[in-house]
Amino acid sequence: IETRNFICILGITYLDHAGSALFPESLLKAFTDDLRNNVYGNPHSQNISSKLTYDTIEHVRYRILQHFHTTAEDYTIIFTSGCTAALKLIAESFPWIPEGTKQPSSRFCYLTDSHTSVVGMRGITASMNVLSIPIKPKEILLAKSRLPDEEQDCTTPHLFSYPAQSNFSGTKYPLSWIQDIKSGKLCPIKIPGEWFVLLDAASYVSSSPLDLGVHQADFIPISFYKIFGFPTGLGALLVNNRIAPLLRKTYFGGGTAAAYLAGEDFYFPRKSIAERFEDGTVSFLDIIALKHGFDVLEKLTGGMEKIKQHTFALAHYTYTVLSNLKYANGAPVVRIYSDTDFSNPDVQGPIINFNVLDENGEVLGFSQVDNMASLHNIHVRTGCFCNTGACQMHLDISNEDIQRNLQAGHVCGDNIDLVDGRPTGSVRISFGYMSSFEDAQTFLNFIIATRLSKSDTEIPFQSVAKLTTESVPDDHLSSNNADKLSAILQISEGELRNNPSETETTVSWQPPETEAESIRAAVSETAVPMCRKGGKPITVANIYLYPIKSCSAFEVTEWPVGNQGLLYDRSWMVVNQNGVCMTQKQEPRLCLVNPSIDLKQKIMFIQAEGMDPISVSLEDNTGKEAVIRESKVCSHRVKTYDCGERVAGWFSTFLGRPCRLIRQSSDMKSKSHQKNTKGLSSATNISLSLVNEAQYLLINVASILQLKEHISAGLKDPLETEELIRRFRANIVISAPESFEEEEWAEISIGALQFQVVGPCSRCQIICIDQQSGERNKEILQSLSAARGRKTNFGIYLMNQPLRSSFSDILSVGSQVLPVLKENTEIQPPTSNEEKCSG
């Protein structure tokens, strides 16, 4: 497949095809050319453009049926907003017989290895007084027993749902189950009645052909973005015509009625099943895009069978190498969660689910794997993938564990990867038709590199192990040569150091560390504070503020403190054309923008190399002309207003992409960005600027110096202390006698200011960016992890009590810092699903 068809991912290794396919440039071009050359009206009208739309939609229906090797005689296409909407439609319209009637009641059975959207159907069935029964995969395999002949005449409808392919592990469940269950040869549960089969094909059809002429399931929900990448928000329910007339419907929307009365209870539905269930106007332009999706897919790949073989070959190769990676002590580098040995594409899809282990067999949290993968421009998926049943089965997580994890603050989709040392989820990689052998190699090289240390000096907090890996063939893998992996290759640290091309990108693994909202991880109310005794005095060495979020620091010797922290700290931020906050993670060149503030002139000056300086008034511009809009910083809503075209043009020119400068609205600050803060007396609501976590971030020079020893040992050019300080983007830099003693503090006083410590700062990849050049250095984050003993914490978050005036106090360099110790000196890490950084 030509790379120019996927220009958007050049330099990126995209391995989340089970989450969404990527659309090719040729699909967009064909679609937009179609829109430019034709006028498509609402299909519910009768004019020429509307008739064109209607006819095109019907053509697309036939094209979908053709893709699945069936016809309109056997199946009806009902367009929905996605697979989830299709499943909800089934639950609402299936002809259930509830409990308590004279007839035997219906059952809804589903495989536990099912997507959340399938399991969620039980909420609807429960409201209809229909029992739902989860079935484990091993139970259905043992269920091959017919009912007695006298019970086979019962016509009570039951529904069994299972995935054609597990979105968790890629296991392909037998399509033969469809006919076996419908014929009574296979019974999910022993109960008289007629069984119908719901085949969740969303994951399966993205990389495998489905022949509905052979495997005639009753309901097949799909989402088209899984196949084409575009359009999103469009799916379909394929309904077997033998069940279609039995479906029930109560609500009727526009276009579904043949006739109805507004003044009386009279409604007559349209004859067509599709029109009866497609409430309102369908997403007709998106449906038209499907036609081009099928055309382009066929042209680029030659069909689904070739996609199946290609993607499986990549998965088989990756699985074989990955499963053979060993430490010198024989321990595996990864634990793969699979029901197959990846030997047959008919039973295994192109999905590999795993967790990374250390040499002692302990799981490294998936969030840390994700962070390190991002530094290598590798996109993976982590968590439980909306499949709790499979996650529990493979990770051995009990029902009680799920409930305990919830009480510990872990919810689906967050970054809390370990609770009590046990994983809450895993890492998933998946291949699509545009994936290449180079993608697989890049991923494997990443795993190998990040499990080795290239440091010549011994790191006292983390042992270094050697790996054993299978050799990787140079030629492109096909389904025929996928088994040709051979000789075992011992890779030592010395060998890697002798290969300059590899040592430049080799990093040690960043171990796990649970994250969550720092404010909720404030000092325990049961902690008994103790004053720090004796020792040399602690003083403020540097003060930095960051007027524009993620831009360069502005160093001062003294500065006013307001209700949100240092005055004007992170009061502005740069957003992209969609209004989304930009940080150095997406745009490292932001660190080259140098803002400075002149309080007397009430002006912020902005400078950057190659650009004329520009100024922005400090006066709040929330008058009638300003349009207040809502924005988001991490998960927090903030009220902002735009700073105008002139400064927007300046930033767009410098960064080479459309963007704008926005400012937090001062008259909305008290309401727009607050946190309820545990442990802060008389402060039920603490107001924040555009920071991620807390009002202040404090680091210790002594901690910097100790860290510098470990980091510099592994780098060609040792870092200067000042450069390292700037990478950590703190507000307050202190000079204390002992390294990391700040982590034992419960609160501190600086002059008249009182601060509460609310948790450590868990670092992200921003510390890998040189704040003077904007260049990335992957080794910084892994060196921090190694030096800190498998943690990425550095610095502590502070909050102060709300002040009566924005100019109540001044923070000054040289001021003495008076800390108060906690009885329990271990500060818990923040407990948020947001990634921490000091942007």
Short mmCIF file of N, CA, C and O in Angstrom, two decimals, residues 63-165:
data_model
loop_
_atom_site.label_atom_id
_atom_site.label_comp_id
_atom_site.label_asym_id
_atom_site.label_seq_id
_atom_site.Cartn_x
_atom_site.Cartn_y
_atom_site.Cartn_z
N ARG A 63 -24.58 -2.92 -1.70
CA ARG A 63 -23.11 -3.10 -1.66
C ARG A 63 -22.68 -3.73 -0.34
O ARG A 63 -21.77 -4.57 -0.30
N ILE A 64 -23.33 -3.34 0.73
CA ILE A 64 -23.02 -3.94 2.04
C ILE A 64 -23.39 -5.42 2.03
O ILE A 64 -22.61 -6.28 2.49
N LEU A 65 -24.56 -5.74 1.54
CA LEU A 65 -24.99 -7.14 1.47
C LEU A 65 -24.04 -7.96 0.60
O LEU A 65 -23.69 -9.09 0.95
N GLN A 66 -23.59 -7.36 -0.49
CA GLN A 66 -22.65 -8.05 -1.37
C GLN A 66 -21.33 -8.31 -0.63
O GLN A 66 -20.73 -9.38 -0.78
N HIS A 67 -20.89 -7.34 0.16
CA HIS A 67 -19.64 -7.48 0.91
C HIS A 67 -19.70 -8.67 1.86
O HIS A 67 -18.69 -9.35 2.09
N PHE A 68 -20.89 -8.94 2.38
CA PHE A 68 -21.06 -10.05 3.32
C PHE A 68 -21.67 -11.29 2.65
O PHE A 68 -22.19 -12.17 3.34
N HIS A 69 -21.60 -11.32 1.34
CA HIS A 69 -21.99 -12.50 0.56
C HIS A 69 -23.43 -12.93 0.82
O HIS A 69 -23.72 -14.12 1.02
N THR A 70 -24.33 -11.98 0.81
CA THR A 70 -25.73 -12.28 0.97
C THR A 70 -26.54 -11.32 0.10
O THR A 70 -25.97 -10.48 -0.61
N THR A 71 -27.86 -11.44 0.16
CA THR A 71 -28.74 -10.62 -0.68
C THR A 71 -29.89 -10.08 0.15
O THR A 71 -30.11 -10.48 1.30
N ALA A 72 -30.67 -9.19 -0.49
CA ALA A 72 -31.82 -8.59 0.17
C ALA A 72 -32.93 -9.60 0.41
O ALA A 72 -33.85 -9.34 1.20
N GLU A 73 -32.86 -10.76 -0.23
CA GLU A 73 -33.84 -11.80 0.04
C GLU A 73 -33.66 -12.38 1.44
O GLU A 73 -34.62 -12.83 2.05
N ASP A 74 -32.44 -12.35 1.94
CA ASP A 74 -32.14 -12.96 3.24
C ASP A 74 -31.94 -11.94 4.36
O ASP A 74 -32.23 -12.24 5.52
N TYR A 75 -31.43 -10.76 4.04
CA TYR A 75 -31.08 -9.80 5.09
C TYR A 75 -31.56 -8.39 4.75
O TYR A 75 -31.65 -8.01 3.57
N THR A 76 -31.84 -7.63 5.82
CA THR A 76 -32.19 -6.23 5.71
C THR A 76 -31.13 -5.40 6.43
O THR A 76 -30.66 -5.77 7.52
N ILE A 77 -30.75 -4.28 5.82
CA ILE A 77 -29.78 -3.36 6.41
C ILE A 77 -30.53 -2.23 7.11
O ILE A 77 -31.29 -1.50 6.49
N ILE A 78 -30.30 -2.07 8.41
CA ILE A 78 -30.84 -0.93 9.17
C ILE A 78 -29.66 -0.07 9.58
O ILE A 78 -28.79 -0.52 10.36
N PHE A 79 -29.59 1.15 9.09
CA PHE A 79 -28.49 2.03 9.46
C PHE A 79 -28.69 2.57 10.87
O PHE A 79 -29.81 2.94 11.26
N THR A 80 -27.61 2.61 11.63
CA THR A 80 -27.63 3.12 13.01
C THR A 80 -26.44 4.06 13.18
O THR A 80 -25.64 4.25 12.26
N SER A 81 -26.30 4.59 14.37
CA SER A 81 -25.15 5.47 14.64
C SER A 81 -23.89 4.69 14.95
O SER A 81 -22.81 5.26 15.11
N GLY A 82 -24.01 3.38 15.07
CA GLY A 82 -22.85 2.54 15.36
C GLY A 82 -23.29 1.19 15.86
O GLY A 82 -24.49 0.89 15.98
N CYS A 83 -22.32 0.34 16.19
CA CYS A 83 -22.62 -1.00 16.68
C CYS A 83 -23.40 -0.94 17.99
O CYS A 83 -24.33 -1.73 18.20
N THR A 84 -23.04 -0.02 18.87
CA THR A 84 -23.73 0.09 20.16
C THR A 84 -25.21 0.40 19.97
O THR A 84 -26.07 -0.19 20.62
N ALA A 85 -25.52 1.34 19.08
CA ALA A 85 -26.92 1.69 18.82
C ALA A 85 -27.67 0.50 18.24
O ALA A 85 -28.85 0.28 18.52
N ALA A 86 -26.99 -0.29 17.40
CA ALA A 86 -27.61 -1.48 16.82
C ALA A 86 -27.95 -2.50 17.91
O ALA A 86 -29.02 -3.13 17.89
N LEU A 87 -27.05 -2.67 18.87
CA LEU A 87 -27.30 -3.60 19.97
C LEU A 87 -28.46 -3.14 20.83
O LEU A 87 -29.30 -3.94 21.26
N LYS A 88 -28.52 -1.85 21.08
CA LYS A 88 -29.62 -1.30 21.86
C LYS A 88 -30.95 -1.51 21.14
O LYS A 88 -31.98 -1.83 21.75
N LEU A 89 -30.94 -1.35 19.82
CA LEU A 89 -32.14 -1.57 19.03
C LEU A 89 -32.62 -3.02 19.16
O LEU A 89 -33.83 -3.28 19.29
N ILE A 90 -31.69 -3.96 19.13
CA ILE A 90 -32.05 -5.37 19.27
C ILE A 90 -32.71 -5.62 20.62
O ILE A 90 -33.76 -6.27 20.71
N ALA A 91 -32.08 -5.10 21.68
CA ALA A 91 -32.62 -5.32 23.03
C ALA A 91 -34.02 -4.75 23.17
O ALA A 91 -34.89 -5.34 23.85
N GLU A 92 -34.27 -3.62 22.52
CA GLU A 92 -35.57 -2.96 22.65
C GLU A 92 -36.65 -3.61 21.78
O GLU A 92 -37.83 -3.55 22.11
N SER A 93 -36.27 -4.24 20.67
CA SER A 93 -37.27 -4.71 19.71
C SER A 93 -37.42 -6.23 19.64
O SER A 93 -38.34 -6.73 18.99
N PHE A 94 -36.53 -6.98 20.29
CA PHE A 94 -36.64 -8.44 20.26
C PHE A 94 -37.96 -8.87 20.90
O PHE A 94 -38.40 -8.28 21.89
N PRO A 95 -38.61 -9.90 20.37
CA PRO A 95 -39.93 -10.31 20.90
C PRO A 95 -39.84 -11.11 22.19
O PRO A 95 -40.21 -12.30 22.26
N TRP A 96 -39.35 -10.47 23.23
CA TRP A 96 -39.19 -11.14 24.52
C TRP A 96 -40.54 -11.55 25.11
O TRP A 96 -41.53 -10.84 24.96
N ILE A 97 -40.54 -12.68 25.82
CA ILE A 97 -41.69 -13.07 26.64
C ILE A 97 -41.24 -12.95 28.09
O ILE A 97 -40.34 -13.68 28.53
N PRO A 98 -41.82 -12.04 28.84
CA PRO A 98 -41.34 -11.78 30.20
C PRO A 98 -41.74 -12.87 31.19
O PRO A 98 -42.58 -13.72 30.90
N GLU A 99 -41.13 -12.79 32.35
CA GLU A 99 -41.51 -13.68 33.46
C GLU A 99 -42.94 -13.35 33.89
O GLU A 99 -43.40 -12.22 33.78
N GLY A 100 -43.63 -14.36 34.40
CA GLY A 100 -44.95 -14.12 34.97
C GLY A 100 -46.10 -14.32 34.02
O GLY A 100 -47.26 -14.11 34.39
N THR A 101 -45.85 -14.70 32.76
CA THR A 101 -46.92 -14.97 31.81
C THR A 101 -47.19 -16.47 31.77
O THR A 101 -46.45 -17.27 32.34
N LYS A 102 -48.25 -16.84 31.06
CA LYS A 102 -48.60 -18.26 30.97
C LYS A 102 -47.58 -19.03 30.14
O LYS A 102 -47.36 -20.21 30.34
N GLN A 103 -46.94 -18.34 29.18
CA GLN A 103 -45.94 -19.00 28.35
C GLN A 103 -44.59 -19.06 29.07
O GLN A 103 -44.31 -18.24 29.97
N PRO A 104 -43.76 -20.01 28.70
CA PRO A 104 -42.39 -20.02 29.24
C PRO A 104 -41.69 -18.71 28.86
O PRO A 104 -41.87 -18.20 27.76
N SER A 105 -40.92 -18.17 29.77
CA SER A 105 -40.31 -16.86 29.55
C SER A 105 -39.00 -16.95 28.77
O SER A 105 -38.35 -17.99 28.72
N SER A 106 -38.63 -15.83 28.16
CA SER A 106 -37.41 -15.74 27.35
C SER A 106 -36.17 -15.62 28.22
O SER A 106 -36.24 -15.22 29.39
N ARG A 107 -35.01 -15.91 27.61
CA ARG A 107 -33.72 -15.72 28.25
C ARG A 107 -32.79 -14.97 27.29
O ARG A 107 -32.81 -15.20 26.08
N PHE A 108 -32.01 -14.08 27.87
CA PHE A 108 -30.95 -13.42 27.11
C PHE A 108 -29.63 -13.96 27.64
O PHE A 108 -29.28 -13.75 28.80
N CYS A 109 -28.90 -14.69 26.81
CA CYS A 109 -27.61 -15.24 27.20
C CYS A 109 -26.50 -14.57 26.39
O CYS A 109 -26.67 -14.32 25.18
N TYR A 110 -25.41 -14.30 27.03
CA TYR A 110 -24.29 -13.67 26.34
C TYR A 110 -22.98 -14.25 26.84
O TYR A 110 -22.86 -14.65 28.00
N LEU A 111 -22.01 -14.33 25.96
CA LEU A 111 -20.69 -14.81 26.32
C LEU A 111 -20.01 -13.75 27.20
O LEU A 111 -20.10 -12.56 26.92
N THR A 112 -19.36 -14.19 28.27
CA THR A 112 -18.71 -13.22 29.16
C THR A 112 -17.59 -12.45 28.45
O THR A 112 -17.26 -11.34 28.84
N ASP A 113 -17.00 -13.05 27.42
CA ASP A 113 -16.01 -12.36 26.60
C ASP A 113 -16.75 -11.50 25.57
O ASP A 113 -16.67 -11.74 24.37
N SER A 114 -17.46 -10.51 26.06
CA SER A 114 -18.27 -9.64 25.20
C SER A 114 -17.99 -8.18 25.53
O SER A 114 -17.60 -7.84 26.65
N HIS A 115 -18.21 -7.33 24.54
CA HIS A 115 -18.06 -5.90 24.71
C HIS A 115 -19.09 -5.37 25.70
O HIS A 115 -20.18 -5.93 25.87
N THR A 116 -18.75 -4.28 26.36
CA THR A 116 -19.66 -3.64 27.31
C THR A 116 -21.03 -3.40 26.70
O THR A 116 -22.06 -3.56 27.37
N SER A 117 -21.08 -3.02 25.43
CA SER A 117 -22.35 -2.69 24.79
C SER A 117 -23.27 -3.90 24.67
O SER A 117 -24.49 -3.74 24.61
N VAL A 118 -22.68 -5.10 24.62
CA VAL A 118 -23.50 -6.31 24.61
C VAL A 118 -24.01 -6.60 26.01
O VAL A 118 -25.20 -6.85 26.23
N VAL A 119 -23.11 -6.55 26.99
CA VAL A 119 -23.51 -6.80 28.38
C VAL A 119 -24.56 -5.79 28.83
O VAL A 119 -25.48 -6.12 29.56
N GLY A 120 -24.44 -4.56 28.34
CA GLY A 120 -25.38 -3.51 28.70
C GLY A 120 -26.80 -3.76 28.25
O GLY A 120 -27.74 -3.13 28.75
N MET A 121 -26.99 -4.68 27.31
CA MET A 121 -28.35 -5.03 26.87
C MET A 121 -29.18 -5.59 28.02
O MET A 121 -30.42 -5.51 28.01
N ARG A 122 -28.52 -6.16 29.02
CA ARG A 122 -29.26 -6.75 30.14
C ARG A 122 -30.00 -5.70 30.95
O ARG A 122 -30.95 -6.01 31.65
N GLY A 123 -29.56 -4.44 30.85
CA GLY A 123 -30.31 -3.37 31.52
C GLY A 123 -31.69 -3.21 30.93
O GLY A 123 -32.68 -2.97 31.64
N ILE A 124 -31.80 -3.35 29.60
CA ILE A 124 -33.09 -3.26 28.93
C ILE A 124 -33.92 -4.51 29.19
O ILE A 124 -35.11 -4.44 29.49
N THR A 125 -33.29 -5.69 29.09
CA THR A 125 -34.04 -6.93 29.33
C THR A 125 -34.55 -7.00 30.76
O THR A 125 -35.65 -7.50 30.99
N ALA A 126 -33.78 -6.49 31.71
CA ALA A 126 -34.24 -6.50 33.11
C ALA A 126 -35.49 -5.65 33.28
O ALA A 126 -36.40 -6.01 34.03
N SER A 127 -35.52 -4.50 32.56
CA SER A 127 -36.70 -3.64 32.66
C SER A 127 -37.93 -4.30 32.05
O SER A 127 -39.06 -3.91 32.34
N MET A 128 -37.71 -5.31 31.19
CA MET A 128 -38.81 -6.04 30.58
C MET A 128 -39.11 -7.35 31.32
O MET A 128 -39.87 -8.18 30.83
N ASN A 129 -38.44 -7.52 32.48
CA ASN A 129 -38.65 -8.71 33.31
C ASN A 129 -38.20 -9.98 32.58
O ASN A 129 -38.86 -11.02 32.63
N VAL A 130 -37.06 -9.86 31.89
CA VAL A 130 -36.46 -10.99 31.20
C VAL A 130 -35.10 -11.27 31.84
O VAL A 130 -34.31 -10.35 32.04
N LEU A 131 -34.85 -12.54 32.15
CA LEU A 131 -33.61 -12.90 32.82
C LEU A 131 -32.44 -12.89 31.84
O LEU A 131 -32.56 -13.32 30.69
N SER A 132 -31.27 -12.39 32.32
CA SER A 132 -30.03 -12.42 31.55
C SER A 132 -29.07 -13.40 32.20
O SER A 132 -28.92 -13.40 33.43
N ILE A 133 -28.41 -14.21 31.39
CA ILE A 133 -27.52 -15.23 31.93
C ILE A 133 -26.17 -15.15 31.22
O ILE A 133 -26.08 -15.37 30.01
N PRO A 134 -25.10 -14.82 31.96
CA PRO A 134 -23.77 -14.82 31.35
C PRO A 134 -23.26 -16.25 31.18
O PRO A 134 -23.46 -17.11 32.04
N ILE A 135 -22.61 -16.50 30.04
CA ILE A 135 -22.08 -17.83 29.73
C ILE A 135 -20.58 -17.70 29.50
O ILE A 135 -20.13 -16.94 28.65
N LYS A 136 -19.78 -18.47 30.24
CA LYS A 136 -18.34 -18.46 30.04
C LYS A 136 -17.99 -19.27 28.79
O LYS A 136 -18.69 -20.24 28.47
N PRO A 137 -16.93 -18.89 28.08
CA PRO A 137 -16.58 -19.63 26.86
C PRO A 137 -16.46 -21.13 27.06
O PRO A 137 -16.91 -21.92 26.23
N LYS A 138 -15.86 -21.54 28.17
CA LYS A 138 -15.68 -22.99 28.38
C LYS A 138 -17.02 -23.68 28.63
O LYS A 138 -17.17 -24.87 28.35
N GLU A 139 -18.00 -22.93 29.13
CA GLU A 139 -19.32 -23.52 29.37
C GLU A 139 -20.05 -23.82 28.07
O GLU A 139 -20.72 -24.85 27.94
N ILE A 140 -19.94 -22.91 27.10
CA ILE A 140 -20.63 -23.15 25.83
C ILE A 140 -19.98 -24.30 25.08
O ILE A 140 -20.64 -25.06 24.34
N LEU A 141 -18.68 -24.49 25.26
CA LEU A 141 -17.99 -25.60 24.60
C LEU A 141 -18.42 -26.95 25.16
O LEU A 141 -18.33 -27.98 24.48
N LEU A 142 -18.90 -26.95 26.40
CA LEU A 142 -19.33 -28.19 27.05
C LEU A 142 -20.84 -28.38 26.97
O LEU A 142 -21.38 -29.32 27.55
N ALA A 143 -21.53 -27.48 26.24
CA ALA A 143 -22.99 -27.47 26.26
C ALA A 143 -23.61 -28.25 25.12
O ALA A 143 -24.75 -28.04 24.77
N LYS A 144 -22.87 -29.16 24.50
CA LYS A 144 -23.39 -29.87 23.32
C LYS A 144 -24.33 -31.00 23.74
O LYS A 144 -23.94 -32.16 23.81
N SER A 145 -25.56 -30.65 24.00
CA SER A 145 -26.57 -31.65 24.36
C SER A 145 -27.92 -31.17 23.91
O SER A 145 -28.31 -30.03 24.14
N ARG A 146 -28.65 -32.03 23.25
CA ARG A 146 -29.98 -31.68 22.76
C ARG A 146 -31.00 -31.76 23.87
O ARG A 146 -30.86 -32.50 24.85
N LEU A 147 -32.08 -30.99 23.70
CA LEU A 147 -33.22 -31.09 24.60
C LEU A 147 -34.03 -32.33 24.24
O LEU A 147 -33.99 -32.81 23.09
N PRO A 148 -34.81 -32.85 25.18
CA PRO A 148 -35.71 -33.96 24.86
C PRO A 148 -36.68 -33.54 23.76
O PRO A 148 -37.04 -32.38 23.62
N ASP A 149 -37.11 -34.52 22.96
CA ASP A 149 -37.98 -34.23 21.82
C ASP A 149 -39.25 -33.51 22.22
O ASP A 149 -39.74 -32.62 21.50
N GLU A 150 -39.80 -33.87 23.40
CA GLU A 150 -41.07 -33.25 23.80
C GLU A 150 -40.92 -31.77 24.13
O GLU A 150 -41.89 -31.03 24.18
N GLU A 151 -39.68 -31.31 24.38
CA GLU A 151 -39.45 -29.90 24.71
C GLU A 151 -39.04 -29.09 23.50
O GLU A 151 -38.89 -27.88 23.58
N GLN A 152 -38.84 -29.74 22.36
CA GLN A 152 -38.34 -29.02 21.19
C GLN A 152 -39.45 -28.29 20.42
O GLN A 152 -39.16 -27.58 19.47
N ASP A 153 -40.70 -28.49 20.80
CA ASP A 153 -41.81 -27.84 20.11
C ASP A 153 -42.12 -26.46 20.68
O ASP A 153 -42.94 -25.73 20.13
N CYS A 154 -41.49 -26.07 21.80
CA CYS A 154 -41.73 -24.77 22.43
C CYS A 154 -41.22 -23.66 21.50
O CYS A 154 -40.14 -23.76 20.92
N THR A 155 -42.00 -22.59 21.35
CA THR A 155 -41.63 -21.49 20.44
C THR A 155 -41.18 -20.22 21.18
O THR A 155 -41.03 -19.18 20.56
N THR A 156 -40.98 -20.30 22.49
CA THR A 156 -40.51 -19.12 23.23
C THR A 156 -39.18 -18.64 22.65
O THR A 156 -38.22 -19.43 22.55
N PRO A 157 -39.08 -17.37 22.26
CA PRO A 157 -37.82 -16.89 21.66
C PRO A 157 -36.76 -16.57 22.72
O PRO A 157 -37.04 -15.89 23.71
N HIS A 158 -35.56 -17.08 22.52
CA HIS A 158 -34.40 -16.77 23.36
C HIS A 158 -33.32 -16.17 22.46
O HIS A 158 -33.26 -16.45 21.26
N LEU A 159 -32.44 -15.39 23.05
CA LEU A 159 -31.37 -14.76 22.29
C LEU A 159 -30.02 -15.08 22.91
O LEU A 159 -29.82 -14.90 24.11
N PHE A 160 -29.11 -15.57 22.08
CA PHE A 160 -27.73 -15.80 22.51
C PHE A 160 -26.80 -14.90 21.72
O PHE A 160 -26.87 -14.85 20.48
N SER A 161 -25.94 -14.16 22.43
CA SER A 161 -25.00 -13.23 21.79
C SER A 161 -23.57 -13.66 22.07
O SER A 161 -23.22 -13.99 23.21
N TYR A 162 -22.76 -13.64 21.02
CA TYR A 162 -21.33 -13.88 21.21
C TYR A 162 -20.56 -13.12 20.14
O TYR A 162 -21.10 -12.83 19.07
N PRO A 163 -19.29 -12.79 20.42
CA PRO A 163 -18.49 -12.06 19.42
C PRO A 163 -17.86 -13.01 18.43
O PRO A 163 -17.36 -14.08 18.80
N ALA A 164 -17.86 -12.66 17.16
CA ALA A 164 -17.13 -13.46 16.18
C ALA A 164 -15.64 -13.41 16.48
O ALA A 164 -14.91 -14.37 16.24
N GLN A 165 -15.19 -12.28 17.05
CA GLN A 165 -13.79 -12.12 17.44
C GLN A 165 -13.72 -11.30 18.72
O GLN A 165 -14.32 -10.22 18.80
#
